Coordinates of C-alpha atoms in Angstrom, one line a residue:
M13 CA -75.5 21.3 3.4
R14 CA -72.9 24.0 4.1
I15 CA -70.7 21.7 6.1
V16 CA -70.8 19.0 3.4
A17 CA -69.9 21.6 0.7
Q18 CA -66.9 22.8 2.7
E19 CA -65.7 19.2 3.1
E20 CA -66.1 18.5 -0.6
V21 CA -64.0 21.6 -1.4
R22 CA -61.3 20.7 1.1
M23 CA -61.1 17.1 -0.3
S24 CA -61.0 18.4 -3.8
N25 CA -58.1 20.8 -3.0
K26 CA -56.2 18.0 -1.2
Q27 CA -56.6 15.7 -4.3
A28 CA -55.3 18.5 -6.6
V29 CA -52.2 19.1 -4.4
S30 CA -51.6 15.3 -4.1
A31 CA -51.9 14.9 -7.9
E32 CA -49.4 17.8 -8.4
V33 CA -46.9 16.4 -5.9
S34 CA -47.2 12.9 -7.3
A35 CA -46.4 14.1 -10.8
E36 CA -43.2 15.7 -9.6
A37 CA -42.2 12.7 -7.5
L38 CA -43.0 10.1 -10.1
A39 CA -40.6 11.7 -12.5
A40 CA -37.8 11.1 -10.0
V41 CA -38.6 7.6 -8.9
S42 CA -39.7 6.0 -12.2
T43 CA -37.4 4.3 -14.7
P44 CA -37.8 5.0 -18.4
A45 CA -38.3 2.1 -20.8
K46 CA -34.7 2.3 -21.8
V47 CA -31.7 3.6 -19.9
E48 CA -28.3 4.0 -21.6
T49 CA -25.3 3.5 -19.3
P50 CA -21.6 3.0 -19.6
L51 CA -22.4 -0.7 -18.9
G52 CA -24.8 -0.9 -21.8
A53 CA -28.5 -0.3 -22.3
F54 CA -31.0 -1.5 -19.7
E55 CA -34.6 -2.0 -20.8
F56 CA -37.8 -2.3 -18.8
F57 CA -41.5 -2.9 -19.0
D58 CA -43.2 -0.4 -16.7
G59 CA -40.2 -0.5 -14.4
M60 CA -39.7 -4.3 -14.5
P61 CA -36.4 -5.4 -16.1
L62 CA -36.6 -7.4 -19.3
P63 CA -34.8 -10.8 -19.2
D64 CA -31.6 -9.5 -21.0
T65 CA -31.5 -6.5 -18.5
V66 CA -31.7 -8.9 -15.5
T67 CA -28.7 -10.8 -16.8
K68 CA -26.8 -7.6 -17.6
A69 CA -27.6 -6.1 -14.2
W70 CA -26.2 -9.2 -12.3
D71 CA -23.1 -9.1 -14.5
S72 CA -22.7 -5.4 -13.8
L73 CA -23.1 -5.9 -10.1
D74 CA -20.4 -8.7 -10.1
L75 CA -18.1 -6.4 -12.1
I76 CA -18.6 -3.5 -9.8
R77 CA -18.0 -5.6 -6.7
A78 CA -14.9 -7.1 -8.4
V79 CA -13.5 -3.6 -8.9
D80 CA -14.3 -2.7 -5.3
V81 CA -12.6 -5.8 -3.9
F82 CA -9.5 -5.1 -6.0
L83 CA -9.2 -1.6 -4.6
N84 CA -10.4 -2.3 -1.0
A85 CA -8.8 -5.8 -0.4
M86 CA -5.5 -5.0 -2.2
P87 CA -3.6 -4.7 1.1
G88 CA -4.3 -8.4 1.9
A89 CA -3.5 -9.6 -1.6
S90 CA -0.2 -7.8 -1.4
M91 CA 0.7 -9.6 1.8
V92 CA -0.2 -13.0 0.4
A93 CA 2.0 -12.4 -2.7
M94 CA 4.9 -11.3 -0.5
R95 CA 4.5 -14.3 1.8
N96 CA 4.4 -16.6 -1.2
G97 CA 7.7 -15.0 -2.4
F98 CA 9.3 -15.5 1.0
R99 CA 8.2 -19.1 1.1
S100 CA 9.7 -19.8 -2.3
I101 CA 13.2 -19.1 -0.9
G102 CA 12.7 -21.0 2.4
G103 CA 11.0 -18.5 4.6
D104 CA 8.3 -20.9 5.9
A105 CA 8.7 -20.9 9.7
N106 CA 8.7 -18.5 12.6
H107 CA 12.4 -19.2 13.4
K108 CA 13.5 -18.2 9.9
L109 CA 14.4 -14.6 9.1
I110 CA 15.0 -13.5 5.5
Y111 CA 17.5 -10.7 5.4
T112 CA 19.5 -8.5 3.0
D113 CA 23.3 -8.5 3.2
P114 CA 24.1 -5.7 3.0
K115 CA 20.9 -4.3 1.5
A116 CA 18.0 -5.1 -0.8
D117 CA 18.7 -5.4 -4.5
S118 CA 16.6 -5.3 -7.7
A119 CA 16.5 -9.1 -8.2
Q120 CA 13.4 -9.3 -6.0
I121 CA 10.1 -8.1 -7.3
V122 CA 8.7 -6.5 -4.2
L123 CA 7.1 -3.1 -3.8
T124 CA 9.4 -0.1 -3.5
A125 CA 12.2 -1.8 -1.5
N126 CA 14.7 0.4 0.2
T127 CA 18.3 -0.2 -0.9
V128 CA 19.9 1.5 2.1
T129 CA 19.2 -0.2 5.5
A130 CA 19.7 -3.9 6.3
Y131 CA 16.3 -5.6 6.3
G132 CA 15.1 -8.7 8.1
T133 CA 11.6 -9.9 7.3
N134 CA 9.2 -12.8 7.3
F135 CA 5.6 -13.7 8.3
I136 CA 5.1 -14.8 11.9
D137 CA 2.4 -17.5 12.4
L138 CA 0.3 -17.3 15.5
S139 CA -2.0 -20.2 14.7
A140 CA -0.2 -22.5 17.2
G141 CA -0.1 -19.8 19.9
P142 CA 1.7 -16.6 21.0
V143 CA 5.1 -15.8 19.4
V144 CA 8.0 -13.7 20.8
V145 CA 10.1 -11.4 18.7
E146 CA 13.3 -10.1 20.2
V147 CA 14.2 -6.9 18.2
P148 CA 17.8 -5.6 18.0
P149 CA 18.7 -2.1 19.3
N150 CA 18.6 1.0 17.1
S151 CA 16.0 -0.4 14.7
L152 CA 13.0 0.9 12.8
S153 CA 10.8 -2.2 13.0
F154 CA 7.1 -3.0 12.9
V155 CA 4.4 -5.7 12.5
D156 CA 1.3 -5.5 10.4
D157 CA -1.4 -8.2 10.2
I158 CA -2.3 -10.1 7.0
W159 CA -4.7 -7.4 5.9
Q160 CA -1.8 -4.9 6.3
R161 CA -3.2 -3.2 9.3
Y162 CA -0.9 -1.8 12.0
V163 CA -0.2 -4.1 15.0
S164 CA 2.9 -2.7 16.6
D165 CA 6.0 -0.5 16.2
M166 CA 9.2 -1.8 17.6
G167 CA 12.7 -0.3 18.1
N168 CA 13.2 3.5 17.9
A169 CA 9.5 4.3 17.3
G170 CA 8.3 1.4 19.6
E171 CA 7.8 0.9 23.3
D172 CA 11.5 -0.1 23.8
R173 CA 12.6 3.3 22.4
G174 CA 15.4 1.8 20.5
A175 CA 17.0 -0.2 23.3
G176 CA 15.8 -3.5 21.9
G177 CA 13.4 -5.8 23.7
K178 CA 11.0 -8.7 23.7
Y179 CA 7.6 -8.3 22.0
L180 CA 4.9 -10.9 22.6
F181 CA 2.2 -11.3 19.9
L182 CA -1.1 -12.9 20.9
P183 CA -3.3 -14.7 18.3
P184 CA -7.0 -13.8 17.8
G185 CA -9.2 -14.8 20.7
Y186 CA -6.3 -15.7 23.0
D187 CA -7.3 -16.1 26.6
G188 CA -4.3 -17.9 28.1
D189 CA -1.7 -16.6 30.5
V190 CA 0.4 -13.6 29.6
P191 CA 3.8 -13.6 31.5
D192 CA 5.6 -10.5 32.6
G193 CA 8.7 -9.2 30.8
Y194 CA 7.2 -8.6 27.4
Y195 CA 5.7 -5.7 25.4
V196 CA 2.4 -7.4 24.7
R197 CA 0.5 -7.0 21.4
Q198 CA -2.8 -8.5 20.3
S199 CA -3.3 -9.3 16.6
T200 CA -6.7 -9.9 14.8
T201 CA -5.1 -12.4 12.4
Y202 CA -2.9 -15.5 12.7
S203 CA -0.4 -14.4 9.9
N204 CA 1.5 -11.2 10.5
W205 CA 4.2 -9.4 8.6
L206 CA 7.4 -8.7 10.5
V207 CA 9.9 -6.1 9.3
I208 CA 13.2 -5.4 11.1
R209 CA 15.2 -2.4 9.8
A210 CA 18.5 -2.5 11.7
L211 CA 20.2 0.9 11.4
G212 CA 23.4 -0.6 12.9
G213 CA 23.7 -3.0 10.0
V214 CA 23.7 -6.7 9.4
D215 CA 25.5 -7.7 12.6
D216 CA 22.7 -6.1 14.7
L217 CA 20.1 -7.6 12.5
L218 CA 21.4 -11.1 13.1
T219 CA 20.7 -10.7 16.9
T220 CA 16.9 -10.9 16.1
R221 CA 15.2 -13.9 17.7
I222 CA 11.7 -15.3 16.9
Y223 CA 10.2 -18.2 18.8
A224 CA 6.9 -19.5 20.2
L225 CA 6.2 -18.5 23.8
A226 CA 5.9 -22.2 24.6
D227 CA 9.6 -22.6 23.6
A228 CA 10.8 -19.6 25.5
E229 CA 13.0 -21.7 27.8
H230 CA 14.6 -23.5 24.9
P231 CA 14.0 -21.6 21.7
P232 CA 15.0 -23.2 18.3
E233 CA 18.1 -21.9 16.7
M234 CA 17.4 -19.1 14.3
E235 CA 17.9 -19.6 10.6
F236 CA 18.9 -16.6 8.5
I237 CA 18.2 -16.6 4.8
D238 CA 20.1 -14.1 2.7
M239 CA 18.0 -13.0 -0.2
A240 CA 20.7 -11.1 -2.0
G241 CA 20.4 -11.9 -5.6
A242 CA 17.4 -14.2 -5.1
S243 CA 14.8 -13.7 -7.7
F244 CA 11.2 -14.1 -6.6
L245 CA 7.8 -12.5 -7.2
G246 CA 6.3 -10.7 -4.2
V247 CA 3.7 -8.4 -5.9
H248 CA 0.0 -9.2 -6.0
A249 CA -1.7 -10.1 -9.3
N250 CA -3.4 -7.7 -11.7
D251 CA -5.7 -10.3 -13.2
R252 CA -8.3 -12.7 -11.9
S253 CA -5.8 -14.7 -9.8
F254 CA -5.8 -11.6 -7.5
Y255 CA -9.1 -13.0 -6.1
A256 CA -7.4 -16.4 -5.4
E257 CA -4.9 -14.5 -3.2
I258 CA -7.9 -13.0 -1.3
D259 CA -9.5 -16.4 -0.9
T260 CA -6.2 -17.7 0.7
I261 CA -6.7 -15.2 3.6
V262 CA -10.5 -15.9 3.9
Q263 CA -9.8 -19.6 4.3
E264 CA -6.9 -19.2 6.7
E265 CA -8.1 -16.5 9.0
P266 CA -11.0 -16.3 11.5
I267 CA -14.3 -15.0 10.6
G268 CA -14.7 -11.4 11.8
C269 CA -11.0 -10.4 11.3
L270 CA -12.1 -8.1 8.5
D271 CA -14.7 -5.3 8.7
P272 CA -18.2 -6.5 7.6
E273 CA -18.4 -4.2 4.6
R274 CA -15.2 -5.5 2.9
A275 CA -16.0 -9.0 4.0
G276 CA -19.4 -8.6 2.4
Q277 CA -18.0 -7.4 -0.9
I278 CA -15.6 -10.4 -1.0
A279 CA -18.3 -12.9 -0.1
A280 CA -20.5 -11.5 -2.9
L281 CA -17.9 -12.8 -5.3
G282 CA -18.1 -16.3 -3.9
I283 CA -15.1 -16.1 -1.6
V284 CA -16.5 -17.6 1.6
K285 CA -14.7 -19.4 4.4
G286 CA -15.1 -23.1 4.2
T287 CA -16.4 -23.1 0.6
P288 CA -14.2 -23.8 -2.4
F289 CA -13.7 -20.7 -4.6
S290 CA -14.7 -22.0 -8.1
P291 CA -16.0 -19.2 -10.3
D292 CA -17.7 -20.3 -13.5
E293 CA -16.6 -19.0 -16.9
R294 CA -19.0 -16.0 -16.7
M295 CA -17.7 -15.0 -13.3
Q296 CA -14.1 -15.5 -14.4
G297 CA -14.7 -12.9 -17.1
N298 CA -16.0 -10.5 -14.6
L299 CA -13.1 -11.1 -12.2
D300 CA -10.6 -10.5 -15.0
A301 CA -12.3 -7.3 -16.1
G302 CA -12.6 -6.2 -12.4
A303 CA -8.9 -6.7 -11.8
H304 CA -8.0 -4.9 -15.0
I305 CA -10.3 -1.9 -14.3
G306 CA -9.2 -1.9 -10.7
G307 CA -5.6 -1.9 -11.7
A308 CA -6.2 1.0 -14.1
I309 CA -7.8 3.0 -11.4
A310 CA -5.0 2.2 -8.9
R311 CA -2.4 3.2 -11.4
S312 CA -4.2 6.5 -12.0
L313 CA -4.5 7.1 -8.3
T314 CA -0.8 6.4 -7.8
Y315 CA 0.8 8.2 -10.7
K316 CA -1.7 11.0 -11.4
P317 CA -3.9 11.5 -8.4
R318 CA -6.8 14.0 -8.8
D319 CA -6.8 14.9 -5.1
R320 CA -4.4 17.8 -4.9
S321 CA -3.9 17.3 -1.1
V322 CA -1.7 14.3 -2.1
Y323 CA 0.8 16.7 -3.6
Y324 CA 3.3 18.4 -1.3
Y325 CA 3.5 21.6 -3.3
P326 CA 0.7 23.4 -5.2
D327 CA 3.0 23.9 -8.2
G328 CA 5.0 20.6 -8.2
S329 CA 4.7 16.9 -8.9
W330 CA 6.1 15.5 -5.6
K331 CA 3.5 13.4 -3.9
S332 CA 3.0 11.7 -0.5
P333 CA 2.0 8.1 -0.5
L334 CA 0.4 8.7 2.9
L335 CA -2.3 11.4 2.8
G336 CA -3.0 13.6 5.9
G337 CA -0.6 11.9 8.4
S338 CA -3.1 9.1 9.1
Y339 CA -1.7 5.5 9.2
D340 CA -5.3 4.2 9.1
F341 CA -6.4 6.5 6.3
L342 CA -9.0 8.4 8.4
R343 CA -9.8 12.1 8.2
D344 CA -12.7 13.5 10.3
G345 CA -14.0 10.0 10.8
V346 CA -14.1 9.2 7.1
R347 CA -12.0 6.5 5.4
L348 CA -9.8 7.9 2.6
L349 CA -10.3 5.0 0.2
D350 CA -8.3 6.5 -2.6
S351 CA -5.4 7.2 -0.3
R352 CA -5.4 3.6 1.0
A353 CA -5.5 2.2 -2.5
L354 CA -2.7 4.6 -3.6
M355 CA -0.4 3.7 -0.7
Q356 CA -0.9 0.0 -0.9
Y357 CA -0.6 -0.2 -4.6
V358 CA 2.8 1.3 -4.6
A359 CA 4.2 0.2 -1.2
T360 CA 3.8 -2.3 1.6
G361 CA 3.8 -1.8 5.4
I362 CA 2.0 0.8 7.5
T363 CA 2.9 2.3 10.9
P364 CA 2.2 5.6 12.6
A365 CA 5.9 6.3 12.5
M366 CA 5.6 6.5 8.7
A367 CA 2.6 8.8 8.8
I368 CA 2.9 11.1 11.8
A369 CA 5.1 14.2 11.4
R370 CA 7.7 14.0 14.1
V371 CA 10.9 15.9 13.8
G372 CA 14.0 13.7 14.0
V373 CA 11.9 10.5 14.4
G374 CA 10.6 8.0 11.9
S375 CA 10.6 8.6 8.2
Q376 CA 9.0 10.7 5.4
Y377 CA 8.5 9.9 1.8
A378 CA 7.9 11.7 -1.5
Y379 CA 7.7 10.3 -5.0
T380 CA 7.1 11.4 -8.6
A381 CA 6.9 9.8 -12.1
E382 CA 6.8 13.2 -13.9
D383 CA 9.3 15.8 -15.1
S384 CA 8.9 19.5 -14.6
T385 CA 6.5 19.8 -17.5
G386 CA 4.2 17.0 -16.3
A387 CA 5.4 14.5 -18.9
W388 CA 6.1 10.9 -17.8
L389 CA 9.7 10.0 -17.1
D390 CA 11.1 8.2 -20.1
G391 CA 14.1 5.9 -19.7
G392 CA 15.5 7.0 -23.1
N393 CA 16.0 10.7 -22.0
H394 CA 18.5 12.5 -19.8
Y395 CA 17.2 14.2 -16.7
T396 CA 18.6 15.9 -13.6
L397 CA 17.2 16.4 -10.1
R398 CA 18.6 19.1 -7.8
L399 CA 18.4 18.6 -4.0
P400 CA 19.2 21.9 -2.4
A401 CA 22.0 22.1 0.3
G402 CA 21.0 21.1 3.8
I403 CA 18.9 18.0 3.0
P404 CA 16.8 17.7 6.1
A405 CA 17.5 14.1 7.3
K406 CA 19.0 13.3 10.7
T407 CA 19.7 9.7 10.0
F408 CA 20.0 9.4 6.2
W409 CA 18.4 10.3 2.9
S410 CA 18.1 8.4 -0.3
I411 CA 16.8 8.6 -3.9
D412 CA 15.7 5.2 -5.3
I413 CA 14.5 4.5 -8.8
Y414 CA 11.6 2.1 -9.6
D415 CA 9.9 0.3 -12.4
P416 CA 6.3 1.7 -12.9
Q417 CA 5.0 -1.7 -14.0
T418 CA 6.1 -3.7 -10.9
R419 CA 6.6 -0.8 -8.6
S420 CA 9.9 -2.6 -7.7
L421 CA 13.5 -1.5 -8.0
L422 CA 14.4 -0.8 -11.6
Q423 CA 16.5 -3.6 -13.1
T424 CA 19.6 -2.2 -14.7
S425 CA 23.4 -3.0 -14.5
N426 CA 23.3 -1.6 -11.0
P427 CA 21.5 -4.0 -8.6
W428 CA 21.2 -1.2 -6.1
P429 CA 19.8 1.7 -8.1
S430 CA 20.1 4.4 -5.5
I431 CA 22.0 7.6 -4.5
N432 CA 22.0 7.9 -0.7
S433 CA 23.9 9.4 2.3
F434 CA 24.0 6.2 4.4
S435 CA 27.4 5.1 3.2
G436 CA 29.1 8.4 3.3
E437 CA 29.4 11.8 1.7
I438 CA 27.8 12.4 -1.6
P439 CA 29.5 14.6 -4.2
A440 CA 27.9 18.1 -4.1
E441 CA 28.0 21.2 -6.2
P442 CA 30.2 24.2 -5.0
G443 CA 27.1 25.7 -3.3
G444 CA 26.3 22.5 -1.5
D445 CA 23.4 21.3 -3.8
T446 CA 23.3 17.7 -4.8
V447 CA 22.6 17.0 -8.5
I448 CA 21.5 13.6 -9.6
H449 CA 21.5 12.5 -13.2
F450 CA 19.2 9.9 -14.8
S451 CA 19.9 8.6 -18.3
P452 CA 20.7 5.3 -20.2
E453 CA 24.4 6.1 -20.3
R454 CA 26.6 8.1 -17.9
G455 CA 27.7 11.4 -19.2
E456 CA 31.2 12.8 -18.9
G457 CA 31.8 14.2 -15.4
E458 CA 28.5 13.0 -14.0
Q459 CA 29.2 11.9 -10.4
N460 CA 25.7 11.1 -9.1
W461 CA 24.2 9.0 -11.8
L462 CA 21.3 6.5 -12.0
E463 CA 20.9 4.3 -15.1
T464 CA 17.5 4.2 -16.9
V465 CA 16.2 1.9 -19.6
P466 CA 15.3 3.2 -23.1
G467 CA 11.7 2.5 -23.9
K468 CA 10.8 2.1 -20.3
G469 CA 9.3 4.5 -17.8
W470 CA 10.5 5.0 -14.2
F471 CA 9.8 6.9 -11.0
V472 CA 11.8 7.9 -8.0
M473 CA 11.2 8.0 -4.2
L474 CA 12.9 10.4 -1.9
R475 CA 13.3 9.0 1.7
L476 CA 14.2 11.1 4.7
Y477 CA 14.9 9.1 7.8
G478 CA 14.9 11.2 10.9
P479 CA 13.2 14.1 9.0
L480 CA 14.1 17.6 10.2
E481 CA 12.0 20.8 10.6
P482 CA 12.8 22.3 7.1
W483 CA 11.0 19.3 5.5
F484 CA 7.9 19.9 7.6
D485 CA 7.7 23.7 7.2
Q486 CA 8.8 23.4 3.6
T487 CA 11.7 25.8 3.8
W488 CA 13.6 23.0 2.1
R489 CA 12.1 21.6 -1.0
P490 CA 13.4 19.1 -3.6
G491 CA 13.7 20.4 -7.2
E492 CA 11.5 19.1 -10.0
I493 CA 13.0 16.6 -12.3
E494 CA 14.3 18.5 -15.4
R495 CA 14.7 17.0 -18.9
I496 CA 18.0 17.9 -20.5
A497 CA 17.9 18.4 -24.2
S498 CA 19.9 15.9 -26.2

């Protein structure tokens, strides 16, 4: 009897503890009859969603995934849009190179183009086999795949170290012979973006050669397409047609060329290789909303990021489009998703040479859309920017002005809206500082002036090619943009 009584007591105590733990746990794992959310009210019968809630839940999931795809697949959509733009002016084959003579201008709607160096660019197609690119000497050149992931540097930051050379690009899954005499690179996609920045000018740029490896003995004659003054759209959509740009890549490229997580987000929207992308009216609404919400988030990340590590200085507005010196947006093994969205909403192209801090090599970038008070830059006002003496650039520096809507060069009466050192000496103040003026009309005696547009915003980007130590140790710092009272 004593043993039974002890067992009964033990079981009774256990049940009491279990009942107490269950009460606490159930409060955390249960769902109330009605849950108010930013996506609307969700209603349940004892945890089971009512019919209207089921519909609303699926719509909410589609919307969330549409936003995620906008932010995470943006690099690919940007590449497709640019490729479409190039094709619209004839850039539709490997042996054709689109170039700028002497430099890019504001007629093209492309992300944050540089108005200084001579550019050559196009998309090389590996679907028929390996392709050779012969780069000119003294260039800053690179190749990214169609998802805008780094494939290779060439030129000064590449394996040829600026001497020029032959780079051989292999398509996905290639197992054929690889001859000697090439710098060999493997791509995970068939379509790859090529950028040649010839520091020696157009004559050097026109020595570029692109041809299939199979035609190496008798390559076709190069065709060069001058895009000066050509107007085309090369920026990805901000409405539901964005997702059609993503579908283009999915249909063209091999399965497995994108990481499974992003590929899964894309497939959940009905974008699947070998299947027509035909969203119904309900899904079209979610895609439109997803693109608009994603665009709002991308613009907030770009122009007013909440991560203070994006800012160069604790008390200033100058920002880096590449956070933490990582070209693949990794820090401590973690993907910096906001940083990737920021960079690839405002710019195209990614290489280690842009991200890694190396004195005298590569390039560094800083941008701002704010004046010294934190107000947005307004094209109807007059502003000045002071660059202290000793601007730390071995090769050249530039200030370019951009349209915040398209993130392209601001369209004014000057097709090259830039002040830069590439073409010679820039007028400076008696102490050596360079002062740049921004306003709708040039003021009397203003030597370094960039035109703005009343009623329109703008932002600037500072480029330092061959950045020097004072930039990295911050002993040299650009001034904030100051509004001048009218």
